[in-house]
Coordinates of C-alpha atoms in Angstrom, one line a residue:
M1 CA -0.2 -0.1 0.3
T2 CA 1.0 3.1 -0.6
V3 CA 0.1 6.7 1.5
V4 CA -1.0 9.1 -0.6
P5 CA -0.2 12.7 -0.2
N6 CA -1.2 15.8 -1.4
D7 CA -0.3 19.3 -0.7
D8 CA -0.1 19.5 2.9
R9 CA -2.0 16.6 3.6
M10 CA -1.6 12.6 3.6
T11 CA -4.0 10.0 3.2
L12 CA -3.3 6.7 5.2
I13 CA -5.1 3.4 4.0
C14 CA -5.7 0.6 5.9
D15 CA -4.4 -3.4 4.2
S16 CA -6.3 -5.0 5.8
C17 CA -10.1 -3.1 5.8
G18 CA -9.4 -0.2 3.4
D19 CA -10.1 2.3 5.9
T20 CA -9.0 6.0 5.5
V21 CA -7.8 9.3 7.0
S22 CA -6.3 12.3 6.3
A23 CA -4.0 13.8 8.4
A24 CA -0.9 16.9 8.4
A25 CA 2.0 15.8 6.3
T26 CA 5.0 15.0 8.5
V27 CA 6.8 17.2 10.0
L28 CA 9.5 16.2 8.2
P29 CA 10.5 17.1 4.4
D30 CA 10.2 13.6 3.0
P31 CA 6.8 12.3 1.4
E32 CA 7.9 9.6 1.6
V33 CA 8.4 9.4 5.5
V34 CA 5.3 8.8 7.4
W35 CA 6.3 7.3 11.0
T36 CA 5.2 10.9 12.8
L37 CA 2.0 10.5 11.2
I38 CA 1.1 6.8 11.9
S39 CA 2.4 7.2 15.5
E40 CA 0.2 10.3 16.7
L41 CA -2.5 8.2 14.6
G42 CA -2.4 4.9 16.5
W43 CA -1.1 3.7 13.5
S44 CA 1.6 0.9 12.6
G45 CA 2.8 -0.9 10.3
S46 CA 6.1 0.6 7.6
P47 CA 7.4 4.0 8.3
F48 CA 7.8 4.5 4.6
A49 CA 4.9 5.5 2.7
T50 CA 5.0 2.3 0.7
G51 CA 4.8 -0.3 2.8
S52 CA 2.3 -2.0 4.9
H53 CA -0.1 -0.1 7.3
R54 CA -2.8 -1.1 9.4
C55 CA -5.4 0.8 11.4
P56 CA -5.9 1.1 15.1
Y57 CA -8.4 -1.6 15.4
C58 CA -6.8 -3.9 12.3
S59 CA -3.3 -3.2 14.3
L60 CA -5.6 -5.3 17.3
Q61 CA -6.7 -8.1 15.2
E62 CA -4.8 -10.9 14.0
P63 CA -2.7 -10.4 11.2
A64 CA -4.2 -12.2 8.3
D65 CA -0.4 -14.4 7.3
A66 CA -0.3 -15.6 11.1
G67 CA 0.5 -18.9 11.4
R68 CA 2.2 -19.1 8.5
P69 CA 5.8 -20.4 8.6
A70 CA 8.7 -17.3 8.5
C71 CA 9.9 -16.3 5.5
A72 CA 14.2 -16.5 5.0
G73 CA 14.0 -15.3 8.8
H74 CA 11.6 -12.9 8.8
G75 CA 8.8 -13.3 11.0
P76 CA 7.5 -12.5 14.1
G77 CA 9.8 -10.6 16.8
G78 CA 11.4 -12.3 20.0
I79 CA 13.4 -11.4 22.2
V80 CA 16.3 -14.1 22.3
G81 CA 18.6 -13.1 25.2
I82 CA 19.2 -10.8 28.3
D83 CA 22.7 -11.2 29.1
H84 CA 23.7 -9.1 32.1
L85 CA 27.5 -7.8 31.4
G86 CA 28.7 -6.2 34.6
D87 CA 27.4 -2.8 34.5
V88 CA 25.8 -3.1 30.7
T89 CA 22.9 -5.1 30.1
V90 CA 23.0 -6.9 26.5
V91 CA 19.1 -7.5 25.1
T92 CA 19.7 -9.6 21.9
A93 CA 16.1 -9.3 19.4
T94 CA 15.5 -11.5 16.8
G95 CA 13.1 -11.1 13.3
D96 CA 10.2 -8.3 12.8
I97 CA 10.3 -5.6 15.2
D98 CA 6.9 -4.3 15.1
L99 CA 3.5 -3.4 16.3
D100 CA 3.8 -7.6 17.2
S101 CA 6.6 -8.1 19.1
G102 CA 6.9 -4.3 20.3
D103 CA 5.8 -4.9 24.1
T104 CA 8.2 -7.7 23.9
L105 CA 11.1 -6.0 23.1
R106 CA 10.0 -2.5 25.6
A107 CA 9.6 -5.0 28.7
A108 CA 12.8 -7.2 28.0
L109 CA 14.4 -3.2 28.0
R110 CA 12.5 -1.9 30.9
H111 CA 14.5 -4.8 32.5
A112 CA 17.2 -4.2 31.5
A113 CA 16.4 -0.7 32.7
D114 CA 15.8 -2.1 36.4
M115 CA 19.3 -4.0 36.5
G116 CA 20.7 -0.2 36.1
G117 CA 23.4 0.8 34.0
D118 CA 24.3 1.2 30.3
V119 CA 21.9 -1.1 27.6
V120 CA 22.8 -2.8 24.0
V121 CA 20.3 -3.4 22.1
D122 CA 21.8 -6.0 19.4
L123 CA 19.9 -6.1 16.6
S124 CA 21.7 -8.7 13.9
R125 CA 19.2 -11.1 13.8
V126 CA 16.5 -8.0 13.1
H127 CA 15.5 -7.9 9.9
I128 CA 12.7 -4.7 9.5
I129 CA 11.5 -2.6 12.2
D130 CA 8.6 -0.3 11.8
S131 CA 7.0 2.9 13.9
T132 CA 5.9 0.6 16.9
G133 CA 9.7 -0.5 17.3
L134 CA 11.6 2.8 16.3
G135 CA 9.1 4.5 19.3
V136 CA 10.4 1.8 22.0
L137 CA 14.0 2.3 21.5
V138 CA 13.5 5.6 21.5
R139 CA 11.7 5.5 24.7
A140 CA 14.3 3.3 26.4
H141 CA 17.2 6.2 25.0
R142 CA 15.2 8.7 26.5
D143 CA 14.6 6.9 29.7
A144 CA 18.6 5.5 29.8
R145 CA 19.5 8.9 29.5
D146 CA 17.2 10.5 32.6
R147 CA 19.0 7.7 35.2
G148 CA 22.4 8.6 33.9
A149 CA 22.8 5.9 31.6
R150 CA 23.4 5.0 27.9
L151 CA 21.7 3.0 25.4
C152 CA 23.0 2.1 22.0
L153 CA 22.4 -0.2 19.0
A154 CA 24.4 -3.4 17.7
G155 CA 25.3 -4.6 14.5
P156 CA 21.6 -3.2 12.8
S157 CA 20.8 -3.8 9.4
R158 CA 21.1 -2.2 6.2
F159 CA 17.3 -1.8 6.4
V160 CA 17.5 -0.7 9.8
R161 CA 20.3 1.8 9.2
T162 CA 18.4 2.4 6.4
V163 CA 15.6 3.5 8.6
L164 CA 17.5 5.5 11.3
H165 CA 18.7 7.7 9.0
T166 CA 15.8 8.5 7.0
M167 CA 13.6 9.6 10.6
R168 CA 17.1 11.6 11.0
L169 CA 17.8 9.3 14.2
D170 CA 20.6 7.6 13.7
G171 CA 22.6 10.8 15.0
L172 CA 20.5 9.6 18.9
F173 CA 21.6 6.1 18.9
P174 CA 25.4 5.1 19.4
T175 CA 25.8 2.5 16.5
F176 CA 28.6 -0.4 16.4
D177 CA 28.5 -3.4 14.7
T178 CA 28.3 -5.9 16.8
A179 CA 27.5 -6.4 20.7
A180 CA 30.5 -7.1 21.9
A181 CA 32.2 -3.4 20.5
A182 CA 29.5 -2.1 22.3
V183 CA 30.2 -3.5 25.3
A184 CA 33.9 -2.7 25.3
A185 CA 33.0 0.9 24.4
L186 CA 30.7 1.0 27.0
S187 CA 32.9 -0.2 30.0
A188 CA 35.9 1.6 28.5
T189 CA 34.0 5.1 29.5
E190 CA 31.9 7.2 31.7
P191 CA 28.4 8.0 31.0
T192 CA 27.6 11.6 31.1
P193 CA 25.5 12.8 34.5
A194 CA 21.9 12.7 34.6
H195 CA 20.3 16.2 34.2
T196 CA 18.8 17.2 37.1
R197 CA 15.9 19.7 37.6
S198 CA 16.0 22.5 40.7

């Protein structure tokens, strides 16, 4: 499905039910980026105009292809490991990080935050990330910063790197080629103190 841009508005079309909604165009100067729009309206799916999109109602329903075998490693996302390495917790995700798996990643990142210290999100086994996944990562980054810790990404695929770059989020997350490199870098440097308010 492709989002239909029209002057300063965009029309989202649900792939499941065909429902449509129009809203002000994204604040980003790229008509192919719809992440902010679908996040504000409670839709799910691709952060790009070309891709799958589901309205809030259909997002809560089981996908039409549920139960079908995953293809080439794509499919339901999950967490394959949470490892505590000194003051760093490594959360290793797999599959597709989307509406169906966002809660799993969110819970894992909350656990990592409860452990204290810095967090590495290993994305080397992740194929696709949508607006839900981006929202989870951005919130976890903000939470880590607020408690004086750091959150970084390890091993993102070319697709994930492209999504981060297009959404102007690549500068937000320190990114490393491997989880081991991220842990080494975090262990070698001190975190910046959390901002305090008077």
